[in-house]
PDB file of C-alpha atoms and ligand atoms in Angstrom:
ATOM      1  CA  UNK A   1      24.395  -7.320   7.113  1.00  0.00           C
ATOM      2  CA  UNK A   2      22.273  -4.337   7.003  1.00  0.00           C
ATOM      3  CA  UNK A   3      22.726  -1.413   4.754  1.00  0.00           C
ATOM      4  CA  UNK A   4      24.889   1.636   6.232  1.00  0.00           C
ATOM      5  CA  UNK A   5      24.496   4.925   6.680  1.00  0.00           C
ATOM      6  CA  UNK A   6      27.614   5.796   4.015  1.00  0.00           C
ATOM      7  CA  UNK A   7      25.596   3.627   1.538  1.00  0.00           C
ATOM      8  CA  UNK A   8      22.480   5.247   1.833  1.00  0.00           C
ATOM      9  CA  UNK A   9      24.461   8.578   1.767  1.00  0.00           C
ATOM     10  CA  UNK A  10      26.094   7.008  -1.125  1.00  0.00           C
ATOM     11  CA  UNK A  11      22.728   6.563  -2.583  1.00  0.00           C
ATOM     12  CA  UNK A  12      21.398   9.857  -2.242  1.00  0.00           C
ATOM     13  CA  UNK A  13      24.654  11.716  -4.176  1.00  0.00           C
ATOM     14  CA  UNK A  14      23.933   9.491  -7.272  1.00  0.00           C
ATOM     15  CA  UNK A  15      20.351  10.780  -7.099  1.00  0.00           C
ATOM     16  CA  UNK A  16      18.646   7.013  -6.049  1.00  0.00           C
ATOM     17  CA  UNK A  17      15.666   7.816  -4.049  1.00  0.00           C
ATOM     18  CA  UNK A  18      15.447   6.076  -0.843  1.00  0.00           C
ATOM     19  CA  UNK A  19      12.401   4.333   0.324  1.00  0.00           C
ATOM     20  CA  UNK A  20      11.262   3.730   4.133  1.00  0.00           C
ATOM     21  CA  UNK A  21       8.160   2.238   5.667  1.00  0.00           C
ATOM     22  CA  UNK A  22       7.321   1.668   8.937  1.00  0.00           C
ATOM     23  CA  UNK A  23       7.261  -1.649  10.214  1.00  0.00           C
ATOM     24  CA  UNK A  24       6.296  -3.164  14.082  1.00  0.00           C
ATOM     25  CA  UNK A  25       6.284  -6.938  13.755  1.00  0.00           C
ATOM     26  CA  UNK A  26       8.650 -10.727  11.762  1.00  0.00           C
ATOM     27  CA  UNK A  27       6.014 -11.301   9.261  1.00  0.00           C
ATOM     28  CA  UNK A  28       5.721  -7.640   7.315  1.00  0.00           C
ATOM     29  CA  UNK A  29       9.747  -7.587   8.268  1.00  0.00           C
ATOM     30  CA  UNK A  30      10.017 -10.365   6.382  1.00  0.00           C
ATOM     31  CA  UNK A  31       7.953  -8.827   3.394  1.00  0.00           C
ATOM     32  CA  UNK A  32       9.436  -5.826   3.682  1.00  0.00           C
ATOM     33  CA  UNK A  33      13.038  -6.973   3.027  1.00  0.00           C
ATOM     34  CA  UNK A  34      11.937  -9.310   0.079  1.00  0.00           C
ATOM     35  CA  UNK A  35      10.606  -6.047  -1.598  1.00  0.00           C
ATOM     36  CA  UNK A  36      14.351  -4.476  -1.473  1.00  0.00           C
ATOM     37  CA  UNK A  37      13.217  -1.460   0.720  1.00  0.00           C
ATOM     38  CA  UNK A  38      15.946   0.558   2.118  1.00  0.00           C
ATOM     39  CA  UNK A  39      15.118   1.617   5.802  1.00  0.00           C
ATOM     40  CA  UNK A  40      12.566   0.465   8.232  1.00  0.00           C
ATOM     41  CA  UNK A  41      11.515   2.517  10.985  1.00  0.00           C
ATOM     42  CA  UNK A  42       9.697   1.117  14.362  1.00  0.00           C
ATOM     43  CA  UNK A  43       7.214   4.209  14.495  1.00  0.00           C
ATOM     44  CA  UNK A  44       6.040   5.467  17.442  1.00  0.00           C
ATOM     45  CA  UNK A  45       2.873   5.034  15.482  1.00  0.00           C
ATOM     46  CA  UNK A  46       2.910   1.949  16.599  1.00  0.00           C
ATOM     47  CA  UNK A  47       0.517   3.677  19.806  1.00  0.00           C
ATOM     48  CA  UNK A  48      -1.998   3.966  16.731  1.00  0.00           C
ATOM     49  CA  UNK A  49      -1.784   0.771  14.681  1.00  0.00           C
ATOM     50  CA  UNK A  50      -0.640  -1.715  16.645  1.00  0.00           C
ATOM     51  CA  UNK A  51      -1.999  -0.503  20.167  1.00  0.00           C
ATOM     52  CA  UNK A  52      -5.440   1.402  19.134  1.00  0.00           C
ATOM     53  CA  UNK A  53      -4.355   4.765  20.911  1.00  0.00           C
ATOM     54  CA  UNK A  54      -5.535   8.322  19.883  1.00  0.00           C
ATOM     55  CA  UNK A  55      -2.048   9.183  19.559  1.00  0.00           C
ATOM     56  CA  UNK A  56       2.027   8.301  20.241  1.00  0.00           C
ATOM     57  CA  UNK A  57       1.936   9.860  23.750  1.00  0.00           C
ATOM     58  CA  UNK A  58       1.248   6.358  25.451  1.00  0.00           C
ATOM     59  CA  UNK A  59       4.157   4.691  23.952  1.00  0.00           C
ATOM     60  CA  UNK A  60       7.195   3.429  26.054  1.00  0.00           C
ATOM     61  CA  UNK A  61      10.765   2.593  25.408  1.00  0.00           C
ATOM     62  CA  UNK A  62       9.692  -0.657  25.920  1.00  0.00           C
ATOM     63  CA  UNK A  63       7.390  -0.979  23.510  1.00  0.00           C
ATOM     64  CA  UNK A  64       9.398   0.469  21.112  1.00  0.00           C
ATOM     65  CA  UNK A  65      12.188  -2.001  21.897  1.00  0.00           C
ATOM     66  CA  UNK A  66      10.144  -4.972  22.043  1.00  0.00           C
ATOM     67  CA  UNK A  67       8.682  -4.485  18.314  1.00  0.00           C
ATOM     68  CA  UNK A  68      12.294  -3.629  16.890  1.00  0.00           C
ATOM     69  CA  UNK A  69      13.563  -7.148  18.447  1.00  0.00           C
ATOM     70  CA  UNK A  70      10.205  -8.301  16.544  1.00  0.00           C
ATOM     71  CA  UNK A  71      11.435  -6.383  13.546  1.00  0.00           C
ATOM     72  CA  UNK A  72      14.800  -7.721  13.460  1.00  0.00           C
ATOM     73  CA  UNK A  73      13.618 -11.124  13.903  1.00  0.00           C
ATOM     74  CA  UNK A  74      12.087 -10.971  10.085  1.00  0.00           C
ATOM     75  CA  UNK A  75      14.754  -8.946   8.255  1.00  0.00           C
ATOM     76  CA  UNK A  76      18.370  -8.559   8.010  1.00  0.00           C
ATOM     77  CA  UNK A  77      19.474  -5.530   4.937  1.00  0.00           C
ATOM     78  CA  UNK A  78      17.022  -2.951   5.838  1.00  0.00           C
ATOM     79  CA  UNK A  79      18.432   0.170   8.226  1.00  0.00           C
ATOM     80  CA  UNK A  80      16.295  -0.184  11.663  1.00  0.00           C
ATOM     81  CA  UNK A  81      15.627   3.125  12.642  1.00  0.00           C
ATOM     82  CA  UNK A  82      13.957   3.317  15.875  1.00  0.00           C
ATOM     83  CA  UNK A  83      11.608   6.044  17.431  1.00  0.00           C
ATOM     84  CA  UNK A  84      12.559   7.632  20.582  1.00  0.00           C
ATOM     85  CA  UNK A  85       8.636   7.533  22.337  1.00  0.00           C
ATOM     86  CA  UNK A  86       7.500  10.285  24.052  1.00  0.00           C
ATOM     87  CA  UNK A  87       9.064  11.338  27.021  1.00  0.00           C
ATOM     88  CA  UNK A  88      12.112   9.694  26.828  1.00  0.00           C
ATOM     89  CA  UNK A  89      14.603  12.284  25.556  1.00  0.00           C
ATOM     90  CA  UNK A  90      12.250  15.662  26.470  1.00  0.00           C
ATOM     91  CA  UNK A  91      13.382  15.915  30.391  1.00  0.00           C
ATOM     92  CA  UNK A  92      17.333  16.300  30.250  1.00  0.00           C
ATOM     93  CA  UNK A  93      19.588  15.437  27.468  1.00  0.00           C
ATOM     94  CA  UNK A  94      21.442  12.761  30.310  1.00  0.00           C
ATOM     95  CA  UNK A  95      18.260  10.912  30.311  1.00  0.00           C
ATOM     96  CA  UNK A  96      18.019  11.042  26.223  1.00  0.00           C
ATOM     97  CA  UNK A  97      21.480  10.129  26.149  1.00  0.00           C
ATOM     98  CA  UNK A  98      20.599   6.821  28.737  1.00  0.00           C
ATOM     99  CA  UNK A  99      17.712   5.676  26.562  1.00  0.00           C
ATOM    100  CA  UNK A 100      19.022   5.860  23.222  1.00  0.00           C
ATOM    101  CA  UNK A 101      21.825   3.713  24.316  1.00  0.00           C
ATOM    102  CA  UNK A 102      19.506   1.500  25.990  1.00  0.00           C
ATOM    103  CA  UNK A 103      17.543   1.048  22.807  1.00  0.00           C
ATOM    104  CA  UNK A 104      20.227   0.352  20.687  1.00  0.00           C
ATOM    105  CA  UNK A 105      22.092  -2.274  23.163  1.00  0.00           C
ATOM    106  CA  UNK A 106      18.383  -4.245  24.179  1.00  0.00           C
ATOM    107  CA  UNK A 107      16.793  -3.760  20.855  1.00  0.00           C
ATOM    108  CA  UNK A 108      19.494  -4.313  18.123  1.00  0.00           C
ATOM    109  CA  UNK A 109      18.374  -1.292  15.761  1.00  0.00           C
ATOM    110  CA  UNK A 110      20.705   0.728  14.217  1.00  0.00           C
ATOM    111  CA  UNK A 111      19.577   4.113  14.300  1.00  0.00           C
ATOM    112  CA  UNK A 112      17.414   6.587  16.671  1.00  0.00           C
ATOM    113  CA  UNK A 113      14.490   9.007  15.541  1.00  0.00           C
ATOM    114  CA  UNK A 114      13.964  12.096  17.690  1.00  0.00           C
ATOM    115  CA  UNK A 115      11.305  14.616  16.891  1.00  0.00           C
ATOM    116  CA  UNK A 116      12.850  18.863  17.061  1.00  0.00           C
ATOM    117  CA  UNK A 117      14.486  21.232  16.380  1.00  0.00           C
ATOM    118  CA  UNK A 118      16.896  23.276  18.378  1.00  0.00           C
ATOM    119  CA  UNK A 119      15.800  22.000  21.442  1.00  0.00           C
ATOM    120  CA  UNK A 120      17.275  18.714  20.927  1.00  0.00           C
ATOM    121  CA  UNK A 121      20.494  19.653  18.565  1.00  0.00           C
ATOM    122  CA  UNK A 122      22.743  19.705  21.852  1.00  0.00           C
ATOM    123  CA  UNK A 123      21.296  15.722  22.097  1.00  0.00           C
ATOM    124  CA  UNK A 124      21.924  14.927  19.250  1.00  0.00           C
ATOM    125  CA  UNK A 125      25.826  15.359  19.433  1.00  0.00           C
ATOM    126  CA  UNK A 126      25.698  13.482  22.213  1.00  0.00           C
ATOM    127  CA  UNK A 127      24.035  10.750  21.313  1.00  0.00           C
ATOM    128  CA  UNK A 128      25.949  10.500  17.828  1.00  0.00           C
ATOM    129  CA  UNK A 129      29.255  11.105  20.161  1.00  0.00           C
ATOM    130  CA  UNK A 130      28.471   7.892  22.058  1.00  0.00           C
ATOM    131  CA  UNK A 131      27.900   6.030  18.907  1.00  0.00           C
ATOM    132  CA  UNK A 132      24.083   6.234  18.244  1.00  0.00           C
ATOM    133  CA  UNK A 133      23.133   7.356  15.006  1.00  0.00           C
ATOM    134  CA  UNK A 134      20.342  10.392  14.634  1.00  0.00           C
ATOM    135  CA  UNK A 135      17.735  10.960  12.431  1.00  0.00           C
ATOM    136  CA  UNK A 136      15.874  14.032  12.862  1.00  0.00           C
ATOM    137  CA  UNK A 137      12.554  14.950  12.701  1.00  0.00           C
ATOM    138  CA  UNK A 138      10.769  17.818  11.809  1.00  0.00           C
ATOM    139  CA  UNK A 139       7.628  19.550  10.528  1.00  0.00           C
ATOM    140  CA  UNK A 140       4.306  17.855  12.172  1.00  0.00           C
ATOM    141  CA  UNK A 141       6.168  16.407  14.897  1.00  0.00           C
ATOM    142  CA  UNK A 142       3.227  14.033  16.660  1.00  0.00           C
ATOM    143  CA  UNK A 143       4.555  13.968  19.681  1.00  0.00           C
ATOM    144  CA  UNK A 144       3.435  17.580  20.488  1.00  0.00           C
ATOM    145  CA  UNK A 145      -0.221  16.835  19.353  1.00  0.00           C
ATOM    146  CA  UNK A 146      -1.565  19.278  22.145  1.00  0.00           C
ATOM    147  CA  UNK A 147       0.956  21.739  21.729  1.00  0.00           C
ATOM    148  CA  UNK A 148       0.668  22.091  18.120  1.00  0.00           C
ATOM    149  CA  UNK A 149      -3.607  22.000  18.788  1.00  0.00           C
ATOM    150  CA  UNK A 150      -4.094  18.838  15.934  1.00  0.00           C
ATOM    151  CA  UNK A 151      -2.277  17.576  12.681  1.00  0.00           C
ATOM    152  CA  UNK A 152      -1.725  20.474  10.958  1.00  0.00           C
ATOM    153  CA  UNK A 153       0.675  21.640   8.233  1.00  0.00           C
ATOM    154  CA  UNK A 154       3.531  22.871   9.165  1.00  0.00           C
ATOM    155  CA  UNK A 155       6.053  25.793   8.317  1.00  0.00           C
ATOM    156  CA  UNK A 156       3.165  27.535   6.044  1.00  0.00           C
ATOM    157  CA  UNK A 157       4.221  31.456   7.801  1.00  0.00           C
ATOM    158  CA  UNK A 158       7.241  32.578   6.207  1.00  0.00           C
ATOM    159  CA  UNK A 159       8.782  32.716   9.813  1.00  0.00           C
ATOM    160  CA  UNK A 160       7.806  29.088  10.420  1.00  0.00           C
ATOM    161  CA  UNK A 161       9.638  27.783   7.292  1.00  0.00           C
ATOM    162  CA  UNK A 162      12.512  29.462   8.154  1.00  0.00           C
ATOM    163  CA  UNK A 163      12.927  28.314  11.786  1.00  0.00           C
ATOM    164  CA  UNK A 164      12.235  25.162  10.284  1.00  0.00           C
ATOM    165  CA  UNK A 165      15.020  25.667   7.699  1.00  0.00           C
ATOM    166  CA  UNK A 166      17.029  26.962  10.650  1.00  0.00           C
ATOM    167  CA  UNK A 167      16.450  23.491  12.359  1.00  0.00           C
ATOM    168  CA  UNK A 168      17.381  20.974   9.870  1.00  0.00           C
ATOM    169  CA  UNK A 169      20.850  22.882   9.299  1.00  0.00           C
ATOM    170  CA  UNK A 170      21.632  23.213  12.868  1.00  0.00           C
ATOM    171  CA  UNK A 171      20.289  19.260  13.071  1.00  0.00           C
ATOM    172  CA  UNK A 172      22.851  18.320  10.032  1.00  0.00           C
ATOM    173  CA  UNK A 173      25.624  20.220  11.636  1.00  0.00           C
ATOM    174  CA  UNK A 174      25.032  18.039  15.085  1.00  0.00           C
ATOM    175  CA  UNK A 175      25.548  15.205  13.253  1.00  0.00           C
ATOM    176  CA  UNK A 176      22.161  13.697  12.128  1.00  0.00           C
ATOM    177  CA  UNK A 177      22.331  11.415   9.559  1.00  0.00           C
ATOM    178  CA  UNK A 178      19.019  11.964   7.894  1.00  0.00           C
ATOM    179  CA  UNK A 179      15.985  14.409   8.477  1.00  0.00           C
ATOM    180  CA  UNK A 180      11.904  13.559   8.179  1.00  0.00           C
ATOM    181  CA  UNK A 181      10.147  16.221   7.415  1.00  0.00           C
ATOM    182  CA  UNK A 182       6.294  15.569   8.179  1.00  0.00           C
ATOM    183  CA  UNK A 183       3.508  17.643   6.222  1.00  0.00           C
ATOM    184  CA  UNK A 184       5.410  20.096   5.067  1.00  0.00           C
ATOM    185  CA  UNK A 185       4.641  22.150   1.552  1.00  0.00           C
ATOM    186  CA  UNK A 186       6.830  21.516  -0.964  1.00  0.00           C
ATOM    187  CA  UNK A 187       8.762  24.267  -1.520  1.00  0.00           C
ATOM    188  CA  UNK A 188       9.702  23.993   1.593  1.00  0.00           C
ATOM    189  CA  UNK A 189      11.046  20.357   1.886  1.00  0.00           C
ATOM    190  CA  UNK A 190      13.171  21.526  -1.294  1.00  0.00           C
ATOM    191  CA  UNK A 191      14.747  24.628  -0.150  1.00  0.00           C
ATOM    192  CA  UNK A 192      15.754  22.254   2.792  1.00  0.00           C
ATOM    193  CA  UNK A 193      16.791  19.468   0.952  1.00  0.00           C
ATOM    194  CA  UNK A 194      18.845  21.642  -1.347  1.00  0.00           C
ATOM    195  CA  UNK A 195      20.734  23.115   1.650  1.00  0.00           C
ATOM    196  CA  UNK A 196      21.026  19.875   3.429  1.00  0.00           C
ATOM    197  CA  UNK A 197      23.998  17.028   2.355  1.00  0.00           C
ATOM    198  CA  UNK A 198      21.985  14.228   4.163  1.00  0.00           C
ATOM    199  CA  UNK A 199      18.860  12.864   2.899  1.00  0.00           C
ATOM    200  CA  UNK A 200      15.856  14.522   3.818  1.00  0.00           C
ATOM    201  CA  UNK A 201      12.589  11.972   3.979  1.00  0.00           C
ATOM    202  CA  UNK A 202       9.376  13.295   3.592  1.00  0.00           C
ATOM    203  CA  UNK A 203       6.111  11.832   4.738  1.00  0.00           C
ATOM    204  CA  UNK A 204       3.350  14.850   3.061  1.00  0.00           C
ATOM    205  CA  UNK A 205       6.634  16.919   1.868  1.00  0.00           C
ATOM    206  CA  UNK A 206       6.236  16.326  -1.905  1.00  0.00           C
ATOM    207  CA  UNK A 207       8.555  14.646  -4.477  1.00  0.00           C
ATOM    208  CA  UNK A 208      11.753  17.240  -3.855  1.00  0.00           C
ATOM    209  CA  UNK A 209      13.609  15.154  -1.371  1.00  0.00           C
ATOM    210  CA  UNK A 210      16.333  11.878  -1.134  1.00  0.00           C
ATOM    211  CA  UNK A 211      13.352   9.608  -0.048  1.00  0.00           C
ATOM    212  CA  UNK A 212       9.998   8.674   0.924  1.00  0.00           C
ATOM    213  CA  UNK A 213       8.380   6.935   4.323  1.00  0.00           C
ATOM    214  CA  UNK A 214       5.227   5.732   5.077  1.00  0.00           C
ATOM    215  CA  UNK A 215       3.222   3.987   7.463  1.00  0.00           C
ATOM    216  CA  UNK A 216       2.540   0.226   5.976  1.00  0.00           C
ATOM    217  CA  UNK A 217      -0.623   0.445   7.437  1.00  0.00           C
ATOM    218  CA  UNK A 218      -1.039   3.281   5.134  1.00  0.00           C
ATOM    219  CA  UNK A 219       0.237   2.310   1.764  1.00  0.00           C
ATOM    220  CA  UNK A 220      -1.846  -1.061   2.049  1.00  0.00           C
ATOM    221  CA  UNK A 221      -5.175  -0.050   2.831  1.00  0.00           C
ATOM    222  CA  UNK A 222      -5.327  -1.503   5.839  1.00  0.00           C
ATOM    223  CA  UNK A 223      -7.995   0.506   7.500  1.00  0.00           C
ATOM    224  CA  UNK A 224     -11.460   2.011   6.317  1.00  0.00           C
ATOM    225  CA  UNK A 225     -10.717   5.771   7.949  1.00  0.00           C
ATOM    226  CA  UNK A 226     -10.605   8.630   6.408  1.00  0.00           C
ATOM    227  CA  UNK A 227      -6.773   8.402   4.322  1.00  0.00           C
ATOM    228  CA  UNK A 228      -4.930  11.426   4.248  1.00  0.00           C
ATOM    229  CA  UNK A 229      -4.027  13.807   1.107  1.00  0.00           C
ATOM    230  CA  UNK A 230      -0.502  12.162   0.932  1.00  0.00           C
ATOM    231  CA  UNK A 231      -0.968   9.016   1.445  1.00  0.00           C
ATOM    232  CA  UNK A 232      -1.466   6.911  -1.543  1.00  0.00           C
ATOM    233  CA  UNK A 233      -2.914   3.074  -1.417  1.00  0.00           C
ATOM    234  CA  UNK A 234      -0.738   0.713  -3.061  1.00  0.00           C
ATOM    235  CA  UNK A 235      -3.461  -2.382  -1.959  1.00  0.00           C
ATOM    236  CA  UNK A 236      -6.573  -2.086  -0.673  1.00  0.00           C
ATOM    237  CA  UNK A 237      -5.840  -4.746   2.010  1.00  0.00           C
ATOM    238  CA  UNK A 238      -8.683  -4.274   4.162  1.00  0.00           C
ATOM    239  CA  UNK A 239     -11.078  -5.372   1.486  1.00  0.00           C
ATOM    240  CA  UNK A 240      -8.531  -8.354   0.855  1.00  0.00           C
ATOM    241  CA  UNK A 241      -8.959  -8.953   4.043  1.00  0.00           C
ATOM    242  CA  UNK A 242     -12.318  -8.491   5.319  1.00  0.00           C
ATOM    243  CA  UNK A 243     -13.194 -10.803   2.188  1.00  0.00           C
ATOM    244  CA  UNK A 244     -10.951 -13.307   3.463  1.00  0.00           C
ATOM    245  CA  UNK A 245     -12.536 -14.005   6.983  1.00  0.00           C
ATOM    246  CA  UNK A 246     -15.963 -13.768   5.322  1.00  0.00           C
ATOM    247  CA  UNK A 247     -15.898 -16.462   3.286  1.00  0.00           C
ATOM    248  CA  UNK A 248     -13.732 -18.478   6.411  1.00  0.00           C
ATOM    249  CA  UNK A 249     -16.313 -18.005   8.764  1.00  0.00           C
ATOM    250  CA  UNK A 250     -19.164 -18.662   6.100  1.00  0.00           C
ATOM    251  CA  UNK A 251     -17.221 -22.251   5.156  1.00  0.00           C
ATOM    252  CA  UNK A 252     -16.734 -22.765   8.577  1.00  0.00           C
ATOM    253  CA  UNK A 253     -20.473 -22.166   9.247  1.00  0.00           C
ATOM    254  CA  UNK A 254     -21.976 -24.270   6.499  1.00  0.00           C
ATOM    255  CA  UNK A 255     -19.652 -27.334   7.166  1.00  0.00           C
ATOM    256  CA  UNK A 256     -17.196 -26.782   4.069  1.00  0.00           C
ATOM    257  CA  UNK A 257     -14.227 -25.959   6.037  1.00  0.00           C
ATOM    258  CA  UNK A 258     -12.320 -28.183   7.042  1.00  0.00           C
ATOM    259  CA  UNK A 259     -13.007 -30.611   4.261  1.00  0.00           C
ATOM    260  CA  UNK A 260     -12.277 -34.286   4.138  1.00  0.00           C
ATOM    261  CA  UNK A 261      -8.773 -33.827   2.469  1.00  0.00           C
ATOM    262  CA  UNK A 262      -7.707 -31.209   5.035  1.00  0.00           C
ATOM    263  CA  UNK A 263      -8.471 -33.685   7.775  1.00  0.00           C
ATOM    264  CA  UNK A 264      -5.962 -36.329   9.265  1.00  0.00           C
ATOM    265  CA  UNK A 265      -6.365 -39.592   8.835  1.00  0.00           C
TER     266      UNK A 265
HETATM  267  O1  KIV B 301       5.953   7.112  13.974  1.00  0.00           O
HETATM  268  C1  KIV B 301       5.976   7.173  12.733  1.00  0.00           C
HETATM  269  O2  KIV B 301       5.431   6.315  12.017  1.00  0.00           O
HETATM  270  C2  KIV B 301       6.667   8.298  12.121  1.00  0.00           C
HETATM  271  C3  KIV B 301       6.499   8.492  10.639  1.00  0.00           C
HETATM  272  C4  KIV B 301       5.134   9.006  10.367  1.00  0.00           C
HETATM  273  C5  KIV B 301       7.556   9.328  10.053  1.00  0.00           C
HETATM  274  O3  KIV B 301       7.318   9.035  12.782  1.00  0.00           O
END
């Protein structure tokens, strides 16, 4: 049985900070839930790591169904939130409503992540009304790339933070159970956090809030581009890695591999 939303809520009143990575496929599920984490949430990212895009705007519910039923294959006590992709929610809240219930029934996750503000509070209830639990999220919200003109900071004006602030409220009162907030300055992820009852998890929002995500891509050094200011390496898997299939392809080359006791006889 997975972890609920009143335990995590639990969790956040006695002050236990809650950890979230991403994850798209069994065998990091699997590692994943041996290393106790809380949440798990099928990123739209996915478009990025797992499909080589430039951004999220390519994903489909599909895809975002197919790697939770991946996900859940590997792991059983981690929350499964799942990302609502890019164009699935933004033309009327009837279709929103239609594919959040569709990727909860087809996919098995527990939970929905839907990038806004106001413009999505009024889908929100909804969707928590017909039994699909909300996350919010706000700040750099990637699915507006071109609007926004890049990955930028966000809520750094004074009038920015506070229609920001404005957001997560109105998103708490709809009925979200949780809030990302995405490269966000500090201050400002813990005037929100202290105003908000839910957790608020920050990806680039500083220490001040109920819990941390990031991208597992990230947090292993999986990749040699450029890293971002707040993302730390926890491996430096690439290296691991690259190592690895050296030294195969070298054994393989000069005969070593396979050897005479991993042979059948
Ligand atoms: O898609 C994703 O991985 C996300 C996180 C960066 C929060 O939305």
């Amino acid at each position: 049985m997975a972890i609920t939303i009143a335990e995590l809520q639990k969790k956040k009143e006695a002050g236990e900070k809650l950890t979230m990575v991403t994850t798209y496929d069994a065998t990091f599920a699997q590692l994943v839930e041996a290393a106790g984490i809380d949440m798990i949430l099928i990123g739209d990212s996915l478009g990025n790591v797992m499909q080589g895009r430039g951004s999220t705007l390519g994903v489909t519910v599909d895809n975002m169904i197919y790697h939770t039923q991946c996900v859940l294959r590997g792991c059983s006590s981690p929350l499964v939130v799942v990302d609502m992709p890019f164009g699935s929610y933004q033309v009327c809240d009837d279709e929103g409503v239609r594919n959040g219930i569709r990727i909860l029934k087809e996919s098995g996750g527990h939970a929905v992540k839907i990038e806004g503000g106001a413009r999505v509070v009024n889908l929100v209830k909804r969707l928590v009304d017909a039994g699909v639990p909300v996350m919010g999220h706000l700040g750099l919200t990637p699915q507006s790339v071109h609007t926004m003109s890049g990955y930028h900071v966000q809520g750094k004006s004074d009038d920015a933070a506070e229609t920001m602030y404005q957001d997560a409220l109105a998103l708490e009162a709809a009925g979200a159970f949780s809030v990302v907030l995405e490269c966000v300055p500090r201050s400002l992820a813990k005037r929100i956090q202290d105003a908000l009852h839910i957790p608020v998890i920050g990806i680039g929002a500083g220490p001040d809030v109920a819990g941390q995500v990031l991208v597992i891509q990230d947090l292993l050094g999986m990749s040699y581009g450029k890293k971002s200011k707040f993302v730390r390496h926890y491996a430096s898997l690439a290296d691991v890695i690259t190592h690895a299939l050296k030294d195969y392809a070298s054994c393989v080359k000069d005969g070593s591999f396979p050897s005479d006791q991993e042979s059948y006889h």
